PDB file of C-alpha atoms and ligand atoms in Angstrom:
ATOM      1  CA  MET M   4      50.316  54.339 -44.033  1.00 44.00           C
ATOM      2  CA  PRO M   5      51.245  57.797 -42.728  1.00 53.00           C
ATOM      3  CA  GLY M   6      48.998  59.615 -45.205  1.00 55.00           C
ATOM      4  CA  ASN M   7      45.974  57.672 -43.986  1.00 92.00           C
ATOM      5  CA  GLU M   8      46.871  58.233 -40.358  1.00 96.00           C
ATOM      6  CA  LEU M   9      46.879  62.002 -40.968  1.00 98.00           C
ATOM      7  CA  LEU M  10      43.557  61.789 -42.828  1.00 98.00           C
ATOM      8  CA  GLU M  11      41.980  59.741 -40.002  1.00 98.00           C
ATOM      9  CA  ILE M  12      43.166  62.338 -37.447  1.00 98.00           C
ATOM     10  CA  ALA M  13      41.821  65.234 -39.520  1.00 98.00           C
ATOM     11  CA  ARG M  14      38.502  63.424 -39.922  1.00 98.00           C
ATOM     12  CA  SER M  15      38.047  62.319 -36.295  1.00 98.00           C
ATOM     13  CA  VAL M  16      39.078  65.663 -34.785  1.00 98.00           C
ATOM     14  CA  ALA M  17      36.843  67.562 -37.209  1.00 98.00           C
ATOM     15  CA  GLU M  18      33.997  65.231 -36.277  1.00 98.00           C
ATOM     16  CA  GLU M  19      34.463  65.771 -32.532  1.00 98.00           C
ATOM     17  CA  ALA M  20      34.971  69.548 -32.921  1.00 98.00           C
ATOM     18  CA  GLY M  21      31.889  69.847 -35.147  1.00 98.00           C
ATOM     19  CA  ALA M  22      29.807  68.016 -32.520  1.00 98.00           C
ATOM     20  CA  LEU M  23      31.021  70.423 -29.824  1.00 98.00           C
ATOM     21  CA  ALA M  24      30.307  73.539 -31.967  1.00 98.00           C
ATOM     22  CA  ALA M  25      26.830  72.158 -32.842  1.00 98.00           C
ATOM     23  CA  ARG M  26      26.056  71.557 -29.164  1.00 98.00           C
ATOM     24  CA  LEU M  27      27.241  75.098 -28.227  1.00 97.00           C
ATOM     25  CA  ARG M  28      25.108  76.467 -31.056  1.00 97.00           C
ATOM     26  CA  ARG M  29      22.030  74.774 -29.615  1.00 97.00           C
ATOM     27  CA  GLU M  30      22.825  76.250 -26.178  1.00 96.00           C
ATOM     28  CA  GLY M  31      22.820  79.764 -27.673  1.00 94.00           C
ATOM     29  CA  VAL M  32      25.458  82.045 -29.155  1.00 90.00           C
ATOM     30  CA  GLU M  33      26.503  85.641 -28.531  1.00 89.00           C
ATOM     31  CA  VAL M  34      29.290  87.719 -29.987  1.00 91.00           C
ATOM     32  CA  ALA M  35      32.313  87.636 -27.644  1.00 91.00           C
ATOM     33  CA  ALA M  36      34.476  90.173 -29.495  1.00 94.00           C
ATOM     34  CA  THR M  37      35.023  91.880 -32.854  1.00 93.00           C
ATOM     35  CA  LYS M  38      38.265  91.683 -34.805  1.00 93.00           C
ATOM     36  CA  SER M  39      39.169  93.540 -38.020  1.00 91.00           C
ATOM     37  CA  SER M  40      35.840  95.368 -38.269  1.00 93.00           C
ATOM     38  CA  PRO M  41      32.513  95.491 -36.305  1.00 92.00           C
ATOM     39  CA  ILE M  42      31.114  92.632 -38.410  1.00 93.00           C
ATOM     40  CA  ASP M  43      34.213  90.405 -38.090  1.00 93.00           C
ATOM     41  CA  ILE M  44      33.136  88.524 -34.987  1.00 90.00           C
ATOM     42  CA  VAL M  45      34.351  85.802 -32.693  1.00 94.00           C
ATOM     43  CA  THR M  46      32.121  83.793 -30.326  1.00 94.00           C
ATOM     44  CA  ALA M  47      33.011  81.822 -27.210  1.00 95.00           C
ATOM     45  CA  ALA M  48      32.263  78.739 -29.381  1.00 97.00           C
ATOM     46  CA  ASP M  49      35.001  79.641 -31.892  1.00 97.00           C
ATOM     47  CA  ARG M  50      37.488  79.748 -29.028  1.00 97.00           C
ATOM     48  CA  ALA M  51      36.256  76.629 -27.229  1.00 98.00           C
ATOM     49  CA  THR M  52      36.225  74.639 -30.470  1.00 98.00           C
ATOM     50  CA  GLU M  53      39.757  75.684 -31.379  1.00 98.00           C
ATOM     51  CA  GLU M  54      40.918  74.793 -27.845  1.00 98.00           C
ATOM     52  CA  LEU M  55      39.519  71.305 -28.247  1.00 98.00           C
ATOM     53  CA  ILE M  56      41.156  70.837 -31.641  1.00 98.00           C
ATOM     54  CA  ARG M  57      44.503  72.168 -30.417  1.00 98.00           C
ATOM     55  CA  ARG M  58      44.427  69.894 -27.356  1.00 98.00           C
ATOM     56  CA  ARG M  59      43.526  66.758 -29.346  1.00 98.00           C
ATOM     57  CA  LEU M  60      46.197  67.437 -31.973  1.00 98.00           C
ATOM     58  CA  ALA M  61      48.821  68.028 -29.231  1.00 98.00           C
ATOM     59  CA  GLU M  62      47.909  64.616 -27.780  1.00 98.00           C
ATOM     60  CA  LEU M  63      47.875  62.777 -31.141  1.00 98.00           C
ATOM     61  CA  ARG M  64      50.699  64.619 -33.004  1.00 98.00           C
ATOM     62  CA  PRO M  65      52.923  66.272 -30.395  1.00 98.00           C
ATOM     63  CA  GLN M  66      55.752  66.917 -32.900  1.00 98.00           C
ATOM     64  CA  ASP M  67      53.595  68.854 -35.364  1.00 98.00           C
ATOM     65  CA  GLY M  68      53.101  72.626 -35.542  1.00 97.00           C
ATOM     66  CA  PHE M  69      49.749  74.397 -35.290  1.00 98.00           C
ATOM     67  CA  LEU M  70      48.195  77.427 -36.951  1.00 98.00           C
ATOM     68  CA  GLY M  71      44.695  78.383 -35.847  1.00 98.00           C
ATOM     69  CA  GLU M  72      42.535  81.450 -36.516  1.00 97.00           C
ATOM     70  CA  GLU M  73      41.766  82.093 -32.868  1.00 95.00           C
ATOM     71  CA  SER M  74      44.909  80.985 -30.957  1.00 94.00           C
ATOM     72  CA  GLY M  75      47.672  81.614 -33.483  1.00 93.00           C
ATOM     73  CA  ALA M  76      50.780  79.598 -34.278  1.00 95.00           C
ATOM     74  CA  GLY M  77      52.803  77.060 -32.395  1.00 95.00           C
ATOM     75  CA  SER M  78      55.956  75.583 -33.991  1.00 94.00           C
ATOM     76  CA  GLY M  79      56.768  71.899 -34.226  1.00 96.00           C
ATOM     77  CA  THR M  80      59.738  69.741 -35.144  1.00 97.00           C
ATOM     78  CA  SER M  81      58.225  67.375 -37.762  1.00 97.00           C
ATOM     79  CA  GLY M  82      57.901  69.869 -40.653  1.00 96.00           C
ATOM     80  CA  LEU M  83      54.100  69.381 -40.605  1.00 97.00           C
ATOM     81  CA  THR M  84      51.619  72.007 -39.443  1.00 98.00           C
ATOM     82  CA  TRP M  85      47.903  71.646 -38.678  1.00 98.00           C
ATOM     83  CA  VAL M  86      46.038  74.577 -40.161  1.00 98.00           C
ATOM     84  CA  VAL M  87      42.679  75.100 -38.407  1.00 98.00           C
ATOM     85  CA  ASP M  88      39.565  77.239 -38.648  1.00 98.00           C
ATOM     86  CA  PRO M  89      37.363  76.079 -35.745  1.00 98.00           C
ATOM     87  CA  ILE M  90      34.302  77.738 -37.266  1.00 98.00           C
ATOM     88  CA  ASP M  91      34.416  78.935 -40.844  1.00 98.00           C
ATOM     89  CA  GLY M  92      31.325  80.949 -41.615  1.00 98.00           C
ATOM     90  CA  THR M  93      31.007  82.417 -38.123  1.00 97.00           C
ATOM     91  CA  VAL M  94      28.371  84.955 -39.138  1.00 97.00           C
ATOM     92  CA  ASN M  95      26.159  82.062 -40.387  1.00 98.00           C
ATOM     93  CA  TYR M  96      26.836  80.277 -37.081  1.00 98.00           C
ATOM     94  CA  LEU M  97      25.706  83.328 -35.137  1.00 97.00           C
ATOM     95  CA  TYR M  98      22.494  83.576 -37.141  1.00 97.00           C
ATOM     96  CA  ASP M  99      21.884  79.813 -37.092  1.00 97.00           C
ATOM     97  CA  LEU M 100      22.209  79.518 -40.873  1.00 98.00           C
ATOM     98  CA  PRO M 101      23.533  76.050 -41.680  1.00 98.00           C
ATOM     99  CA  ASN M 102      26.583  77.029 -43.863  1.00 98.00           C
ATOM    100  CA  TRP M 103      29.333  76.857 -41.278  1.00 98.00           C
ATOM    101  CA  SER M 104      32.054  74.266 -40.853  1.00 98.00           C
ATOM    102  CA  VAL M 105      35.088  73.086 -38.959  1.00 98.00           C
ATOM    103  CA  SER M 106      38.111  73.121 -41.287  1.00 98.00           C
ATOM    104  CA  ILE M 107      41.240  71.109 -40.396  1.00 98.00           C
ATOM    105  CA  ALA M 108      44.200  70.428 -42.694  1.00 98.00           C
ATOM    106  CA  VAL M 109      47.762  69.236 -42.263  1.00 98.00           C
ATOM    107  CA  VAL M 110      50.407  70.759 -44.500  1.00 98.00           C
ATOM    108  CA  GLU M 111      54.081  70.210 -45.175  1.00 97.00           C
ATOM    109  CA  GLY M 112      56.403  73.215 -45.341  1.00 93.00           C
ATOM    110  CA  ASP M 113      55.846  76.762 -44.109  1.00 89.00           C
ATOM    111  CA  PRO M 114      52.170  77.316 -43.271  1.00 88.00           C
ATOM    112  CA  ASP M 115      51.687  79.593 -46.300  1.00 92.00           C
ATOM    113  CA  PRO M 116      49.313  78.583 -49.145  1.00 92.00           C
ATOM    114  CA  VAL M 117      51.856  79.864 -51.691  1.00 92.00           C
ATOM    115  CA  THR M 118      54.452  77.272 -50.738  1.00 92.00           C
ATOM    116  CA  TRP M 119      52.862  74.552 -48.632  1.00 95.00           C
ATOM    117  CA  THR M 120      51.872  71.034 -49.743  1.00 97.00           C
ATOM    118  CA  ALA M 121      48.589  70.022 -48.139  1.00 98.00           C
ATOM    119  CA  LEU M 122      48.640  66.365 -47.141  1.00 98.00           C
ATOM    120  CA  ALA M 123      45.148  65.776 -45.718  1.00 98.00           C
ATOM    121  CA  GLY M 124      42.112  67.751 -44.728  1.00 98.00           C
ATOM    122  CA  ALA M 125      38.564  67.619 -43.451  1.00 98.00           C
ATOM    123  CA  VAL M 126      35.656  70.078 -43.664  1.00 99.00           C
ATOM    124  CA  HIS M 127      32.828  69.113 -41.314  1.00 98.00           C
ATOM    125  CA  ALA M 128      29.507  70.894 -41.661  1.00 98.00           C
ATOM    126  CA  PRO M 129      27.337  69.508 -38.841  1.00 98.00           C
ATOM    127  CA  ALA M 130      24.227  71.583 -39.654  1.00 98.00           C
ATOM    128  CA  LEU M 131      24.359  70.214 -43.206  1.00 98.00           C
ATOM    129  CA  GLY M 132      25.185  66.706 -41.943  1.00 98.00           C
ATOM    130  CA  GLU M 133      28.216  66.449 -44.238  1.00 98.00           C
ATOM    131  CA  LEU M 134      31.840  65.609 -43.693  1.00 98.00           C
ATOM    132  CA  PHE M 135      34.221  66.234 -46.633  1.00 98.00           C
ATOM    133  CA  THR M 136      37.679  64.721 -46.601  1.00 98.00           C
ATOM    134  CA  ALA M 137      40.719  64.554 -48.902  1.00 98.00           C
ATOM    135  CA  SER M 138      44.266  63.307 -48.812  1.00 98.00           C
ATOM    136  CA  VAL M 139      46.967  64.071 -51.350  1.00 97.00           C
ATOM    137  CA  GLY M 140      46.812  61.479 -54.124  1.00 97.00           C
ATOM    138  CA  GLY M 141      43.910  59.724 -52.366  1.00 97.00           C
ATOM    139  CA  GLY M 142      40.954  61.640 -53.781  1.00 98.00           C
ATOM    140  CA  ALA M 143      38.257  63.762 -52.219  1.00 98.00           C
ATOM    141  CA  TYR M 144      35.090  62.386 -50.575  1.00 98.00           C
ATOM    142  CA  VAL M 145      31.882  63.392 -48.906  1.00 98.00           C
ATOM    143  CA  GLY M 146      31.266  60.537 -46.492  1.00 94.00           C
ATOM    144  CA  ASP M 147      32.328  57.546 -48.613  1.00 95.00           C
ATOM    145  CA  ARG M 148      31.292  59.081 -51.990  1.00 98.00           C
ATOM    146  CA  ARG M 149      34.106  60.167 -54.296  1.00 98.00           C
ATOM    147  CA  LEU M 150      33.953  63.784 -55.469  1.00 98.00           C
ATOM    148  CA  HIS M 151      34.598  65.250 -58.944  1.00 98.00           C
ATOM    149  CA  VAL M 152      34.467  68.847 -60.084  1.00 98.00           C
ATOM    150  CA  ARG M 153      31.938  69.646 -62.805  1.00 98.00           C
ATOM    151  CA  ASP M 154      32.902  69.357 -66.479  1.00 98.00           C
ATOM    152  CA  ALA M 155      34.034  72.519 -68.307  1.00 98.00           C
ATOM    153  CA  VAL M 156      31.355  75.056 -69.320  1.00 98.00           C
ATOM    154  CA  PRO M 157      31.655  78.495 -70.970  1.00 98.00           C
ATOM    155  CA  LEU M 158      31.786  81.215 -68.316  1.00 98.00           C
ATOM    156  CA  ASP M 159      28.295  82.415 -69.168  1.00 98.00           C
ATOM    157  CA  ARG M 160      26.977  78.968 -68.158  1.00 98.00           C
ATOM    158  CA  ALA M 161      29.033  78.807 -64.926  1.00 98.00           C
ATOM    159  CA  LEU M 162      27.450  79.075 -61.479  1.00 99.00           C
ATOM    160  CA  VAL M 163      30.084  81.006 -59.471  1.00 98.00           C
ATOM    161  CA  ALA M 164      30.244  81.433 -55.720  1.00 98.00           C
ATOM    162  CA  THR M 165      32.033  84.300 -53.981  1.00 98.00           C
ATOM    163  CA  GLY M 166      32.290  86.060 -50.662  1.00 98.00           C
ATOM    164  CA  PHE M 167      32.693  89.633 -49.446  1.00 97.00           C
ATOM    165  CA  HIS M 168      35.237  91.104 -47.102  1.00 96.00           C
ATOM    166  CA  TYR M 169      34.553  92.303 -43.550  1.00 95.00           C
ATOM    167  CA  THR M 170      36.028  95.725 -44.414  1.00 95.00           C
ATOM    168  CA  ALA M 171      33.452  98.166 -45.785  1.00 94.00           C
ATOM    169  CA  ALA M 172      35.829  99.861 -48.253  1.00 94.00           C
ATOM    170  CA  ILE M 173      36.925  96.520 -49.728  1.00 95.00           C
ATOM    171  CA  ARG M 174      33.328  95.255 -50.031  1.00 96.00           C
ATOM    172  CA  THR M 175      32.450  98.378 -51.987  1.00 96.00           C
ATOM    173  CA  ASN M 176      35.180  97.588 -54.516  1.00 95.00           C
ATOM    174  CA  GLN M 177      34.055  93.962 -54.670  1.00 97.00           C
ATOM    175  CA  ALA M 178      30.570  95.169 -55.599  1.00 97.00           C
ATOM    176  CA  VAL M 179      32.131  97.159 -58.507  1.00 97.00           C
ATOM    177  CA  VAL M 180      33.544  93.912 -59.863  1.00 98.00           C
ATOM    178  CA  ALA M 181      30.425  91.808 -59.082  1.00 98.00           C
ATOM    179  CA  GLN M 182      28.085  94.130 -60.990  1.00 98.00           C
ATOM    180  CA  PRO M 183      29.515  93.475 -64.509  1.00 98.00           C
ATOM    181  CA  LEU M 184      30.459  89.890 -63.595  1.00 98.00           C
ATOM    182  CA  LEU M 185      26.737  89.135 -63.017  1.00 98.00           C
ATOM    183  CA  GLY M 186      26.243  89.727 -66.741  1.00 98.00           C
ATOM    184  CA  ARG M 187      29.019  87.285 -67.690  1.00 98.00           C
ATOM    185  CA  VAL M 188      28.155  84.200 -65.618  1.00 98.00           C
ATOM    186  CA  ARG M 189      25.076  82.004 -65.076  1.00 98.00           C
ATOM    187  CA  ASP M 190      24.639  83.548 -61.619  1.00 98.00           C
ATOM    188  CA  LEU M 191      26.504  84.302 -58.402  1.00 98.00           C
ATOM    189  CA  ARG M 192      26.059  82.536 -55.066  1.00 98.00           C
ATOM    190  CA  ARG M 193      27.128  83.969 -51.700  1.00 98.00           C
ATOM    191  CA  ALA M 194      26.742  81.379 -48.951  1.00 97.00           C
ATOM    192  CA  GLY M 195      29.159  82.897 -46.359  1.00 98.00           C
ATOM    193  CA  GLY M 196      31.737  80.132 -45.736  1.00 98.00           C
ATOM    194  CA  ALA M 197      34.858  79.710 -47.780  1.00 98.00           C
ATOM    195  CA  ALA M 198      35.554  76.109 -46.708  1.00 98.00           C
ATOM    196  CA  ILE M 199      32.074  74.944 -47.736  1.00 98.00           C
ATOM    197  CA  ASP M 200      32.218  76.920 -50.986  1.00 98.00           C
ATOM    198  CA  LEU M 201      35.463  75.066 -51.830  1.00 98.00           C
ATOM    199  CA  ALA M 202      33.919  71.754 -50.775  1.00 99.00           C
ATOM    200  CA  TYR M 203      30.964  72.482 -53.074  1.00 99.00           C
ATOM    201  CA  VAL M 204      33.321  73.123 -56.004  1.00 99.00           C
ATOM    202  CA  ALA M 205      34.885  69.702 -55.264  1.00 99.00           C
ATOM    203  CA  ALA M 206      31.428  68.131 -55.123  1.00 98.00           C
ATOM    204  CA  GLY M 207      30.356  69.655 -58.437  1.00 98.00           C
ATOM    205  CA  ARG M 208      27.609  71.684 -56.809  1.00 98.00           C
ATOM    206  CA  ILE M 209      29.002  74.954 -58.220  1.00 98.00           C
ATOM    207  CA  ASP M 210      31.323  75.473 -61.207  1.00 98.00           C
ATOM    208  CA  ALA M 211      33.783  77.870 -59.579  1.00 99.00           C
ATOM    209  CA  TYR M 212      34.471  80.054 -56.561  1.00 99.00           C
ATOM    210  CA  PHE M 213      36.585  83.166 -56.049  1.00 98.00           C
ATOM    211  CA  GLU M 214      37.243  85.374 -53.051  1.00 98.00           C
ATOM    212  CA  GLN M 215      39.684  88.064 -51.926  1.00 97.00           C
ATOM    213  CA  GLY M 216      41.277  88.221 -48.469  1.00 96.00           C
ATOM    214  CA  LEU M 217      41.160  84.572 -47.450  1.00 97.00           C
ATOM    215  CA  ASN M 218      43.494  83.459 -44.679  1.00 97.00           C
ATOM    216  CA  PRO M 219      45.457  80.167 -44.744  1.00 97.00           C
ATOM    217  CA  TRP M 220      42.946  78.439 -42.454  1.00 98.00           C
ATOM    218  CA  ASP M 221      39.970  79.348 -44.623  1.00 98.00           C
ATOM    219  CA  GLN M 222      41.301  77.443 -47.640  1.00 97.00           C
ATOM    220  CA  ALA M 223      43.782  74.801 -46.450  1.00 98.00           C
ATOM    221  CA  ALA M 224      41.394  71.860 -46.375  1.00 98.00           C
ATOM    222  CA  GLY M 225      39.035  73.202 -49.072  1.00 98.00           C
ATOM    223  CA  ALA M 226      41.760  73.709 -51.666  1.00 98.00           C
ATOM    224  CA  LEU M 227      42.961  70.155 -51.247  1.00 98.00           C
ATOM    225  CA  LEU M 228      39.364  68.945 -51.706  1.00 98.00           C
ATOM    226  CA  VAL M 229      39.191  70.857 -55.029  1.00 98.00           C
ATOM    227  CA  GLN M 230      42.557  69.517 -56.226  1.00 98.00           C
ATOM    228  CA  GLU M 231      41.710  65.932 -55.295  1.00 98.00           C
ATOM    229  CA  ALA M 232      38.379  66.296 -57.086  1.00 98.00           C
ATOM    230  CA  GLY M 233      40.211  67.156 -60.323  1.00 98.00           C
ATOM    231  CA  GLY M 234      40.058  70.949 -60.117  1.00 98.00           C
ATOM    232  CA  ILE M 235      42.605  73.700 -59.633  1.00 98.00           C
ATOM    233  CA  VAL M 236      43.069  76.573 -57.159  1.00 98.00           C
ATOM    234  CA  GLN M 237      44.931  79.685 -58.240  1.00 98.00           C
ATOM    235  CA  GLY M 238      45.711  83.277 -57.394  1.00 98.00           C
ATOM    236  CA  ILE M 239      44.977  86.287 -59.616  1.00 98.00           C
ATOM    237  CA  ASP M 240      48.299  85.783 -61.541  1.00 97.00           C
ATOM    238  CA  GLY M 241      47.661  82.088 -62.248  1.00 97.00           C
ATOM    239  CA  GLY M 242      50.201  81.004 -59.561  1.00 96.00           C
ATOM    240  CA  ALA M 243      49.324  79.700 -56.124  1.00 96.00           C
ATOM    241  CA  PRO M 244      46.392  81.305 -54.258  1.00 96.00           C
ATOM    242  CA  THR M 245      47.351  84.269 -52.068  1.00 94.00           C
ATOM    243  CA  HIS M 246      45.650  86.547 -49.561  1.00 95.00           C
ATOM    244  CA  ARG M 247      44.836  88.788 -52.519  1.00 96.00           C
ATOM    245  CA  MET M 248      42.811  86.243 -54.456  1.00 98.00           C
ATOM    246  CA  THR M 249      41.690  82.604 -54.442  1.00 98.00           C
ATOM    247  CA  ILE M 250      40.025  81.147 -57.597  1.00 98.00           C
ATOM    248  CA  ALA M 251      38.889  77.496 -57.646  1.00 98.00           C
ATOM    249  CA  GLY M 252      37.157  75.196 -60.098  1.00 98.00           C
ATOM    250  CA  GLN M 253      37.589  73.153 -63.236  1.00 98.00           C
ATOM    251  CA  ALA M 254      40.742  74.338 -65.051  1.00 98.00           C
ATOM    252  CA  ASP M 255      39.106  75.893 -68.149  1.00 98.00           C
ATOM    253  CA  VAL M 256      36.453  77.627 -66.061  1.00 98.00           C
ATOM    254  CA  VAL M 257      39.142  78.990 -63.726  1.00 98.00           C
ATOM    255  CA  ALA M 258      41.124  80.317 -66.704  1.00 98.00           C
ATOM    256  CA  ALA M 259      38.077  82.136 -68.101  1.00 98.00           C
ATOM    257  CA  LEU M 260      37.020  83.464 -64.696  1.00 98.00           C
ATOM    258  CA  ARG M 261      40.557  84.618 -63.884  1.00 98.00           C
ATOM    259  CA  ALA M 262      40.860  86.496 -67.202  1.00 98.00           C
ATOM    260  CA  THR M 263      37.518  88.167 -66.550  1.00 98.00           C
ATOM    261  CA  LEU M 264      38.436  89.136 -62.967  1.00 98.00           C
ATOM    262  CA  VAL M 265      41.715  90.645 -64.246  1.00 98.00           C
ATOM    263  CA  GLU M 266      39.808  92.561 -66.905  1.00 98.00           C
ATOM    264  CA  LEU M 267      37.327  93.845 -64.325  1.00 98.00           C
ATOM    265  CA  GLY M 268      40.113  95.005 -62.022  1.00 95.00           C
ATOM    266  CA  ALA M 269      39.537  92.532 -59.165  1.00 96.00           C
TER     267      ALA M 269
HETATM  268  P1  2AM I  27      35.214  83.270 -41.101  1.00 59.46           P
HETATM  269  O1  2AM I  27      33.833  82.871 -41.068  1.00 59.46           O
HETATM  270  O2  2AM I  27      36.121  82.276 -40.411  1.00 59.46           O
HETATM  271  O3  2AM I  27      35.466  84.663 -40.639  1.00 59.46           O
HETATM  272  C1  2AM I  27      33.076  84.878 -45.899  1.00 59.46           C
HETATM  273  O4  2AM I  27      33.011  85.274 -47.226  1.00 59.46           O
HETATM  274  C2  2AM I  27      34.120  83.771 -45.835  1.00 59.46           C
HETATM  275  O5  2AM I  27      35.464  84.325 -45.966  1.00 59.46           O
HETATM  276  C3  2AM I  27      34.183  83.078 -44.473  1.00 59.46           C
HETATM  277  O6  2AM I  27      34.666  81.796 -44.729  1.00 59.46           O
HETATM  278  C4  2AM I  27      35.146  83.894 -43.657  1.00 59.46           C
HETATM  279  O7  2AM I  27      35.748  83.189 -42.640  1.00 59.46           O
HETATM  280  C5  2AM I  27      36.164  84.150 -44.739  1.00 59.46           C
HETATM  281  N1  2AM I  27      37.001  85.312 -44.512  1.00 59.46           N
HETATM  282  C6  2AM I  27      38.292  85.287 -44.156  1.00 59.46           C
HETATM  283  N2  2AM I  27      38.774  86.483 -44.035  1.00 59.46           N
HETATM  284  C7  2AM I  27      37.786  87.343 -44.337  1.00 59.46           C
HETATM  285  C8  2AM I  27      37.707  88.739 -44.349  1.00 59.46           C
HETATM  286  N3  2AM I  27      38.734  89.528 -44.084  1.00 59.46           N
HETATM  287  N4  2AM I  27      36.509  89.287 -44.648  1.00 59.46           N
HETATM  288  C9  2AM I  27      35.438  88.490 -44.903  1.00 59.46           C
HETATM  289  N5  2AM I  27      35.481  87.156 -44.913  1.00 59.46           N
HETATM  290  C10 2AM I  27      36.654  86.589 -44.615  1.00 59.46           C
HETATM  291 CA1   CA I  28      36.637  81.337 -38.404  1.00 59.46          CA
END
């Protein structure tokens, strides 16, 4: 079945890429360059891992397009695009904190979260020893265990994860929203990797997650995990998630969180 073939490719390439990134991590990591700000970093391992993923996908799916954080876009002829973050949570990777992952998804349509349909995805977190997978209509899993988002809770009982932008001025505004939000939720968590935060929503380990400024590769696989675990992923206006805002969780919790974020000016 084509859906399963795509899932198997996402899983096996994420497994191989995660093993490479984990080996490079053990050999030692330095910052290779900075991007949007001095704390937005890339390491040689980000680049080497994306090269491996791009090469494998070109071998296995030569007709498909590619969109990766480090090497950009390449068009295909099949209408499918592989959306890849070789290392999501790069700052954790640099510091040898375990919350980093390889995120690989295949989407149909333009590689834009507003319009695409994600078909399959994998989030591999080697330092956590976990591989999350999902395919459209086929459910979300960690290993062979089926995932479900948590049941609805009032917002003041919800454990909510978020992340902060690499740009100082934007982070300062995020703090202005986080301050009153802390009084309206059970607590906030900030683990430093969007793909794992989304996988944890799918796994029912947190009630909800929101973040501003995500790129397509940060959320492609993770959003499919949430959807296939029975949750929803929205933008600030209740439509599809955009660069401006991504909110994920059980539907009622997302509705309450979204209304609160709007009220607080997020
Ligand atoms: P990265 O590790 O691949 O850079 C941090 O909160 C999470 O958001 C990480 O998953 C990080 O991805 C992602 N992210 C994407 N764009 C970001 C940005 N402009 N600023 C901060 N984090 C960003
Ligand atoms: Ca990355």
